[in-house]
Coordinates of N, CA and C in Angstrom, one line a residue:
X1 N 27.4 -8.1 14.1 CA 26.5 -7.0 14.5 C 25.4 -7.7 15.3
X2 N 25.0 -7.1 16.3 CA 23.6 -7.6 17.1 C 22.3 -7.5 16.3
X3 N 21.4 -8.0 17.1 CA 20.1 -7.6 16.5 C 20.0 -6.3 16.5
X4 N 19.7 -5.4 17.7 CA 19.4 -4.4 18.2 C 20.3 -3.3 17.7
X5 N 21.6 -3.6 17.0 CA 22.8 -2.8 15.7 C 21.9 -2.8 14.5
X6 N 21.2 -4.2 13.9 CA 20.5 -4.1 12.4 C 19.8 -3.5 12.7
X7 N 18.7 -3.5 14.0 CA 17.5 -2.5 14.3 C 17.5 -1.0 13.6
X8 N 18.5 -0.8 14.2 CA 19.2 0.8 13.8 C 19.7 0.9 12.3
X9 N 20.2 0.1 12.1 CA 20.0 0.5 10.5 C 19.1 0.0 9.5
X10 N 18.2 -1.1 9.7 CA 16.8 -0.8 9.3 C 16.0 0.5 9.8
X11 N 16.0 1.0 10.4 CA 15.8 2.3 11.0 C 16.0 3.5 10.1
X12 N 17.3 3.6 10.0 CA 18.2 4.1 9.3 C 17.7 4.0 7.7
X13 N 17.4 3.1 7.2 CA 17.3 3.0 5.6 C 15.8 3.2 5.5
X14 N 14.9 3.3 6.6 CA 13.2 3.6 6.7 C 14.0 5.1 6.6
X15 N 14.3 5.6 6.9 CA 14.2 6.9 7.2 C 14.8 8.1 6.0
X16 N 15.4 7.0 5.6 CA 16.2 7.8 4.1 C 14.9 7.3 3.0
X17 N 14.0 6.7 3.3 CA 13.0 6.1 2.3 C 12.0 7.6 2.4
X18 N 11.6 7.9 3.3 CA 10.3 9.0 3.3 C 10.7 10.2 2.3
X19 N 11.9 10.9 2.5 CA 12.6 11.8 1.4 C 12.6 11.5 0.0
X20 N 12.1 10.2 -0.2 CA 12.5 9.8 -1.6 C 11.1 9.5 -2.4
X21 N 10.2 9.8 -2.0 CA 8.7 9.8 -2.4 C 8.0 10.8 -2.5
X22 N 7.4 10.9 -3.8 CA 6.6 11.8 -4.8 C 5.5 12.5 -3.9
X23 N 5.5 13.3 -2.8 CA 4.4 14.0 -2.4 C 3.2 14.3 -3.2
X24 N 3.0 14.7 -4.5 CA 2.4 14.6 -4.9 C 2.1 13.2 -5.4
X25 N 2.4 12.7 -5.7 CA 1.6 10.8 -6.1 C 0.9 10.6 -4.9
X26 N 1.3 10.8 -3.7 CA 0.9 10.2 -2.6 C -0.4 11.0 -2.0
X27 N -0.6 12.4 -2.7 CA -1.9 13.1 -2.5 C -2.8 12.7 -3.6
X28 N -2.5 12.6 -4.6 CA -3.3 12.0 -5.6 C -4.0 10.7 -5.3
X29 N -3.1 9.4 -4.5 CA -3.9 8.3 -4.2 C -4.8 9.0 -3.0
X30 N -4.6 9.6 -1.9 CA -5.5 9.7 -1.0 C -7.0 10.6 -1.3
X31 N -6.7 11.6 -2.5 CA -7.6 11.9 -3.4 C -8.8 10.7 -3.7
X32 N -7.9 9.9 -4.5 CA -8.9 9.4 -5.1 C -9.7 8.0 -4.3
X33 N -8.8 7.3 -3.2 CA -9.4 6.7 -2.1 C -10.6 7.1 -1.3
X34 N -10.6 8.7 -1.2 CA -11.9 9.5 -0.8 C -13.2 9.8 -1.3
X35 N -12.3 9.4 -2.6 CA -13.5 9.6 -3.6 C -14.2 8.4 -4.3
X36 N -13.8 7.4 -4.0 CA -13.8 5.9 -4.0 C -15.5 5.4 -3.6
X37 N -16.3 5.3 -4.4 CA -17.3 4.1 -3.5 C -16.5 2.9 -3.3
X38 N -16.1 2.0 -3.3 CA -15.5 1.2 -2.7 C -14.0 1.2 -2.9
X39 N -12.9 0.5 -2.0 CA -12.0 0.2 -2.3 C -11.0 -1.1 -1.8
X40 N -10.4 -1.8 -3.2 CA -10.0 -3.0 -2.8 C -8.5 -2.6 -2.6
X41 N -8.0 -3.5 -2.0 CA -6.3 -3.6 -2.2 C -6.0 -5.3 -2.4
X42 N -4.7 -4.8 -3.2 CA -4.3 -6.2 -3.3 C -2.3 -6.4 -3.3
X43 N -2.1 -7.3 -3.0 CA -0.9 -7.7 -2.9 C -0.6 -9.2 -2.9
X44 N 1.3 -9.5 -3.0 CA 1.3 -10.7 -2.8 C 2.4 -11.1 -1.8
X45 N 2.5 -12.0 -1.0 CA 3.2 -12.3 0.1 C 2.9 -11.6 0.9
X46 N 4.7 -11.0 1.1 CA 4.6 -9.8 2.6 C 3.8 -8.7 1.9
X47 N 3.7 -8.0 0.7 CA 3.0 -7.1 0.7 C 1.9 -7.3 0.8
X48 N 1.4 -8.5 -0.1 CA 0.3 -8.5 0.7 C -0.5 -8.6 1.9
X49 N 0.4 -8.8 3.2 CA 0.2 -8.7 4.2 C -0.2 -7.3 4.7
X50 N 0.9 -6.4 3.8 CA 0.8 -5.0 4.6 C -0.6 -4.7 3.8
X51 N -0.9 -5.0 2.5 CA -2.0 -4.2 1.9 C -3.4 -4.8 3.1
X52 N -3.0 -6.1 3.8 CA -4.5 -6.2 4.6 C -4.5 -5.3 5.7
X53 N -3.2 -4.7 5.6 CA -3.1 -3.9 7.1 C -4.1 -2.3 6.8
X54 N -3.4 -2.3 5.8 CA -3.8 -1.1 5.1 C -5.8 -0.6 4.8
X55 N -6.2 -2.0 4.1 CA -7.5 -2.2 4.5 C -8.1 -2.2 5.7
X56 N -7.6 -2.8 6.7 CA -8.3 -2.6 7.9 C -8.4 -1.6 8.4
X57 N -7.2 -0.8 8.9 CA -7.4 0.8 9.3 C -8.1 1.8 8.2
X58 N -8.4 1.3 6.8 CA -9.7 2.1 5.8 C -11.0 1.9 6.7
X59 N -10.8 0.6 7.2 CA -12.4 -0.2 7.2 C -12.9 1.2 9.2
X60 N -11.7 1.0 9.6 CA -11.4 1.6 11.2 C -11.8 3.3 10.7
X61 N -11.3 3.8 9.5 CA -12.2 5.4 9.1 C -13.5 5.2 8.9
X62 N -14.2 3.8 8.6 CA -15.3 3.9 8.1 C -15.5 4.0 6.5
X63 N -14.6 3.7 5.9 CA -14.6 3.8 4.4 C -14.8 2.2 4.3
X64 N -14.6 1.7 3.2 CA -15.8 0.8 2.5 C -14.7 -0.1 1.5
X65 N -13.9 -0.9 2.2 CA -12.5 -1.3 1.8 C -12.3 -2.8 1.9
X66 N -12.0 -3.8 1.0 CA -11.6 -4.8 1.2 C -10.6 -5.1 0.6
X67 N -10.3 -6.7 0.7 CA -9.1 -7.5 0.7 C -9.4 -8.2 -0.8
X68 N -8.9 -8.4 -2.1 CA -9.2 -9.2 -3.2 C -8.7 -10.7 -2.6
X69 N -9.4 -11.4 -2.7 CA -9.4 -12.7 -2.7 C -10.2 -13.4 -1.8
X70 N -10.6 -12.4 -0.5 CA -11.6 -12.8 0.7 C -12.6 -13.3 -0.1
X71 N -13.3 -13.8 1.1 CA -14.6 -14.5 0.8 C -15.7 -13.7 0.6
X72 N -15.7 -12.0 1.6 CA -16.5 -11.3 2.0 C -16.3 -10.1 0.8
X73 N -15.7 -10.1 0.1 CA -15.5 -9.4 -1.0 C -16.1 -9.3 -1.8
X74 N -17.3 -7.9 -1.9 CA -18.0 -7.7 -2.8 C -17.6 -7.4 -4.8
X75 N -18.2 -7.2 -5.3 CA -17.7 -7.4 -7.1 C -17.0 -5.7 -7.5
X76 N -16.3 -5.2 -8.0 CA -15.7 -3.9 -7.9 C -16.2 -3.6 -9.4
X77 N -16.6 -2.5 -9.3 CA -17.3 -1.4 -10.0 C -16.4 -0.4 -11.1
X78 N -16.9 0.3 -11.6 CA -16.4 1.8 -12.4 C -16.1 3.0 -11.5
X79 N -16.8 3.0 -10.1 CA -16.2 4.2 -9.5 C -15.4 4.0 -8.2
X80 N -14.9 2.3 -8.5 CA -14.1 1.7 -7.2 C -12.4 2.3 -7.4
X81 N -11.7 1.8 -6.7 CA -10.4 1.6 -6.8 C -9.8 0.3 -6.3
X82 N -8.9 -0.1 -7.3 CA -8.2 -0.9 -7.0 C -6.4 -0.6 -6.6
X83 N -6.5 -0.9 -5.3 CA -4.4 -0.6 -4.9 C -4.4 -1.4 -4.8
X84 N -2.7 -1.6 -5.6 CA -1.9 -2.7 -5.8 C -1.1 -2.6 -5.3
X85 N -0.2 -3.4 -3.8 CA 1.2 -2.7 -3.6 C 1.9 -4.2 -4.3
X86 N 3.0 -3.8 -4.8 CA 4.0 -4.7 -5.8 C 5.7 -4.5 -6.0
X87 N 6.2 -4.6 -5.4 CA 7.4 -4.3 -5.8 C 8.3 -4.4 -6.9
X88 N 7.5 -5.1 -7.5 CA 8.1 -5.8 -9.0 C 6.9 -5.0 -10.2
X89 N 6.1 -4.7 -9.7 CA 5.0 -4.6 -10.6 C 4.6 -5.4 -11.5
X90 N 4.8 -6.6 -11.4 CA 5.1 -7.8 -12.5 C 4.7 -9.1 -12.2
X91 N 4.0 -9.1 -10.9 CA 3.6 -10.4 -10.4 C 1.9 -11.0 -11.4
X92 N 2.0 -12.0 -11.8 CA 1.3 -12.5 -12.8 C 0.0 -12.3 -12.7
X93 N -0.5 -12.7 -11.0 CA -2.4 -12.4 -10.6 C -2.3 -11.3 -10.4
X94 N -1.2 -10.5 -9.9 CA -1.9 -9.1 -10.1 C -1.8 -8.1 -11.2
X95 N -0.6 -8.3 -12.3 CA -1.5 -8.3 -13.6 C -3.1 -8.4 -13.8
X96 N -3.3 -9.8 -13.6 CA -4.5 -10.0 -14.2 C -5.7 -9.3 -13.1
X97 N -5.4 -8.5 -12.1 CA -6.0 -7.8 -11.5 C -6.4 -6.5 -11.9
X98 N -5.2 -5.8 -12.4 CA -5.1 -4.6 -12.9 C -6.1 -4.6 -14.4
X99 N -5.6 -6.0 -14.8 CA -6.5 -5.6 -16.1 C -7.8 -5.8 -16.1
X100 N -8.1 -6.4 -15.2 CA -9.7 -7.2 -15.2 C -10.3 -5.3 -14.4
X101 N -9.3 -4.9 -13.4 CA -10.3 -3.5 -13.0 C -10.4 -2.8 -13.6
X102 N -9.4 -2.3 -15.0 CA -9.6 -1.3 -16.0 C -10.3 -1.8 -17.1
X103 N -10.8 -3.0 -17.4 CA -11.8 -3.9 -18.3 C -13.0 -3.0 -17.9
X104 N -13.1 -3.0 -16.2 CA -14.7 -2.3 -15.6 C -14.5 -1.0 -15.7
X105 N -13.6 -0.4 -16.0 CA -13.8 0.9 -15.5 C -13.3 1.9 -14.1
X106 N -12.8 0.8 -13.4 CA -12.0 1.4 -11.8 C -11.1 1.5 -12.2
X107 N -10.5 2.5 -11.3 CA -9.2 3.2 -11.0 C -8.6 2.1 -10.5
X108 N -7.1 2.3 -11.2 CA -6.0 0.8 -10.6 C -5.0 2.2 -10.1
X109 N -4.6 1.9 -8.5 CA -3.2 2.5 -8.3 C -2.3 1.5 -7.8
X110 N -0.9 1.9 -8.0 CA 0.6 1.0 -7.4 C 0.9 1.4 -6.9
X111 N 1.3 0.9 -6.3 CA 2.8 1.6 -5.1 C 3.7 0.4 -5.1
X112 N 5.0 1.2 -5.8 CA 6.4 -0.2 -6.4 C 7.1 0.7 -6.4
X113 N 8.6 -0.3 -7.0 CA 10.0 0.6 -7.2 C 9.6 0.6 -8.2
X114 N 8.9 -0.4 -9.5 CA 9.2 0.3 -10.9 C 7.6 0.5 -11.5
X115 N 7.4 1.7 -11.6 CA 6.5 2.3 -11.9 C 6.3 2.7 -13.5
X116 N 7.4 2.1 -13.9 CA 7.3 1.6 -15.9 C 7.2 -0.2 -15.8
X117 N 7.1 -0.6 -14.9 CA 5.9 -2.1 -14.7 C 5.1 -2.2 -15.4
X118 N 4.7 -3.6 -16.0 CA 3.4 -4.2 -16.5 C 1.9 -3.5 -15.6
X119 N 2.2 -3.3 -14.6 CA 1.1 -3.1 -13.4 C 1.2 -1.4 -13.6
X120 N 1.9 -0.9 -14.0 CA 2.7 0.4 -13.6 C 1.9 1.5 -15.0
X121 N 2.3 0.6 -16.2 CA 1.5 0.8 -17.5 C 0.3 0.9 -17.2
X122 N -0.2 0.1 -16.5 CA -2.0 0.3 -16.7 C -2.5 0.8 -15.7
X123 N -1.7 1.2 -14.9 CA -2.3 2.0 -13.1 C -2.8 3.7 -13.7
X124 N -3.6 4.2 -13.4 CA -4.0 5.3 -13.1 C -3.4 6.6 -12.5
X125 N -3.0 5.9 -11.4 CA -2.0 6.1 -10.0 C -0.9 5.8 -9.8
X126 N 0.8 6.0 -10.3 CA 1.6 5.2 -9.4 C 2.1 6.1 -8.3
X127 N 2.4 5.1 -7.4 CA 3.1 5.7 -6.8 C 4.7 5.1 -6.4
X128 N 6.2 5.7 -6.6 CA 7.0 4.9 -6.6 C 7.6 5.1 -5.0
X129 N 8.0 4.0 -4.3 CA 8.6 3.7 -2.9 C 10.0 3.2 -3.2
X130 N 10.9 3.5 -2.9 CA 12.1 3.0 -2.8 C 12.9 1.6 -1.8
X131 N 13.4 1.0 -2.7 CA 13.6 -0.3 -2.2 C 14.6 -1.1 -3.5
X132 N 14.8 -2.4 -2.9 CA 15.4 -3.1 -3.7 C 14.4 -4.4 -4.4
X133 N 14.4 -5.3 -5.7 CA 13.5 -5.8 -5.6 C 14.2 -7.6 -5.2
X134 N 13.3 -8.4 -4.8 CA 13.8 -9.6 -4.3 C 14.8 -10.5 -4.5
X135 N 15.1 -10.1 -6.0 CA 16.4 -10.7 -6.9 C 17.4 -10.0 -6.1
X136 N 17.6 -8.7 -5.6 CA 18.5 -7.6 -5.0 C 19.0 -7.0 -6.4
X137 N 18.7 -7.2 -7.9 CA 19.6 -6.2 -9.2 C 19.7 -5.1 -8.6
X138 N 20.8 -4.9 -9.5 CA 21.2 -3.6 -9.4 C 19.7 -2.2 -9.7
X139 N 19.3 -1.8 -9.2 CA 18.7 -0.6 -9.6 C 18.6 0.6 -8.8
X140 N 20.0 1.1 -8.5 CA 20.4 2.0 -7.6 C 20.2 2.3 -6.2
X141 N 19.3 0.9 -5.6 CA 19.3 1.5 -4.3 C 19.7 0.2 -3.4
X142 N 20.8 0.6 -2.6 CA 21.2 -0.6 -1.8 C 20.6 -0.4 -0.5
X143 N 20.5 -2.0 0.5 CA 19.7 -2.3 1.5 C 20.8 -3.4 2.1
X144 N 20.8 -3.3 3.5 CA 21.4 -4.3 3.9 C 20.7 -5.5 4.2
X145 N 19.4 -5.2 4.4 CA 17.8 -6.5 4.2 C 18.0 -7.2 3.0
X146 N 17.4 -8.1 3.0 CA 17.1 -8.8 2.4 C 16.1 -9.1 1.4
X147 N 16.2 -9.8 0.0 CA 15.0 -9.6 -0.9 C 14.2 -8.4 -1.0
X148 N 13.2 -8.3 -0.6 CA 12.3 -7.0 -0.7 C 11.8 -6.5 0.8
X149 N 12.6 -7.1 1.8 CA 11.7 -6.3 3.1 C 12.2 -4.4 3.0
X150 N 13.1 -4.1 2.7 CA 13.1 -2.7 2.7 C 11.9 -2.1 2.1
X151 N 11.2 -2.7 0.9 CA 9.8 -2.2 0.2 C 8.8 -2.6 0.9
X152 N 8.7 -3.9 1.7 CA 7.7 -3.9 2.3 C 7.2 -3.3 3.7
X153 N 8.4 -3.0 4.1 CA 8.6 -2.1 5.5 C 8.0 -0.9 5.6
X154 N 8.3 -0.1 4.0 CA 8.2 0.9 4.0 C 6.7 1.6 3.2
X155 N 6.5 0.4 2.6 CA 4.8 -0.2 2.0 C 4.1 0.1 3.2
X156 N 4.4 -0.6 4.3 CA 3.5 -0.7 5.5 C 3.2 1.0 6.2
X157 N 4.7 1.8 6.1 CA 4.7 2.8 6.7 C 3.9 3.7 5.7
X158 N 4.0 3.5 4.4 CA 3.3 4.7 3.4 C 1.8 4.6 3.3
X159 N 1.5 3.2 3.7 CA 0.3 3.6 3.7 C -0.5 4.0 5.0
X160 N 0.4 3.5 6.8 CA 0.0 4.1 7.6 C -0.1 5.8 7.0
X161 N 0.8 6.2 6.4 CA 0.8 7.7 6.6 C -0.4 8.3 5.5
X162 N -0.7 7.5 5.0 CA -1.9 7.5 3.9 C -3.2 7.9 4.7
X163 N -3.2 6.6 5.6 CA -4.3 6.7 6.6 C -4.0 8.2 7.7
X164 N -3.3 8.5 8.2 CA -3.3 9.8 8.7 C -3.7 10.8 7.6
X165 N -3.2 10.8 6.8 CA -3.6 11.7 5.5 C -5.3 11.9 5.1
X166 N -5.7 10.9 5.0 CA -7.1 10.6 4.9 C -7.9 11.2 6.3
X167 N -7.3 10.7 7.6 CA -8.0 10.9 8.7 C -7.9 12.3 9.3
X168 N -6.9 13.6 8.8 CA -7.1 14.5 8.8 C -7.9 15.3 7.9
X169 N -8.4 14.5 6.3 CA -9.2 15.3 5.5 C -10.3 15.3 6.0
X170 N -10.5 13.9 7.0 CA -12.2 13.5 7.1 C -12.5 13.9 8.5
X171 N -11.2 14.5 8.8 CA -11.5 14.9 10.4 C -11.7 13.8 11.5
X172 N -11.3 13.4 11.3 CA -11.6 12.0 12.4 C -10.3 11.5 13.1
X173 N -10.0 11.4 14.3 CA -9.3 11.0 15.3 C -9.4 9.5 15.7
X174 N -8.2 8.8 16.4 CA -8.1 7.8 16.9 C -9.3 7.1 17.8
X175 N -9.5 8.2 18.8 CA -11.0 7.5 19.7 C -12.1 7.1 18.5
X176 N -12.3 7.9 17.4 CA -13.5 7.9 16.4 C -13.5 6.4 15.7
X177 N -12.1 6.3 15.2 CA -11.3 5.3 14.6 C -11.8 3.9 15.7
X178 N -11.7 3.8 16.9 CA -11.3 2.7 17.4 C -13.1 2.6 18.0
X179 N -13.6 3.1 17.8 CA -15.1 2.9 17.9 C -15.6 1.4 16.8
X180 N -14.7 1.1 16.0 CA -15.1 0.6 14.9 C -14.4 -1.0 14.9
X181 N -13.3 -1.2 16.1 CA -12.4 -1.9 16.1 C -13.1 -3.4 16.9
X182 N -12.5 -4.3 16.5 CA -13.5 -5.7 17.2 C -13.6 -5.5 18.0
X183 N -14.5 -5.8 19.0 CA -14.8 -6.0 20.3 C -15.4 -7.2 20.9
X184 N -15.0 -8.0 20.0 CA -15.7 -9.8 20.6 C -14.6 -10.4 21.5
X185 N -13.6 -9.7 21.6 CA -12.9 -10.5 22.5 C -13.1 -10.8 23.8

């Protein structure tokens, strides 16, 4: 098969993913992100990559969002939120993330395939995304990808749609958004 053949069916398995997610979970997180004095996210690897993506376009609404582990990362509170995206819900530091933010008093949400996780148990919030996890086990959903990119693909896309979600409650558009975006170049 070509590149531009897998294209299409990564395509293809994004697209069977959006039907398979809790509408309601996913209004609940943007609920409580609104209602958020601050918010962190965290992840590890590729998700973690997507969770900084995720942060930036919060930071681009004007909401009040960082990255756990930056340097510029202020101390998180009782009326913060902590998102975790995890596909395992089981990754060891972010355990000890979840529990150190429900120690304080913040809201912990997930977004994973297994939402009866270690991380999943003590979230506030889950939200479950469909995918396979890195091992590939069996847990009913096949992927022609590899390891976890089908979750992380779709990590990336749920929470773009998060951010639309949010940017319609708060009424704010892209020109408003990109007023906020670097400009030292």
């Amino acid at each position: 098969m070509q590149a531009t053949q897998y294209l299409g069916e990564i395509i293809k398995e994004l697209n069977q993913t959006a039907d398979l997610i809790a509408a309601g979970e996913a209004e609940k997180l943007v609920n409580e992100i609104l209602k958020a004095k601050k918010i962190f996210v965290a992840g590890a690897g590729r998700s973690g990559f997507m969770s900084k993506s995720f942060a930036m376009r919060m930071m681009h609404m004007g909401l009040d969002a960082y990255v756990v582990g930056e340097t510029i990362t202020p101390n998180l509170e009782q009326d913060d939120i902590l998102i975790i995206g995890s596909g395992s819900g089981e990754t060891r530091s972010l355990v000890s993330m979840a529990e150190k933010a429900k120690s304080l008093g913040a809201t912990v949400a997930l977004v994973t395939i297994f939402p009866e996780s270690t991380i999943g148990q003590l979230a506030d919030i889950t939200v479950k995304l469909p995918g396979s996890p890195k091992d590939q086990s069996d847990n009913g959903y096949k992927t022609i990808q590899p390891m976890g990119s089908l979750f992380e693909q779709t990590l990336l896309l749920f929470y773009d749609a998060i951010i639309l979600r949010c940017m319609e409650k708060k009424g704010l558009d892209s020109n408003t958004m990109f007023k906020r975006h670097a400009n030292l170049e």
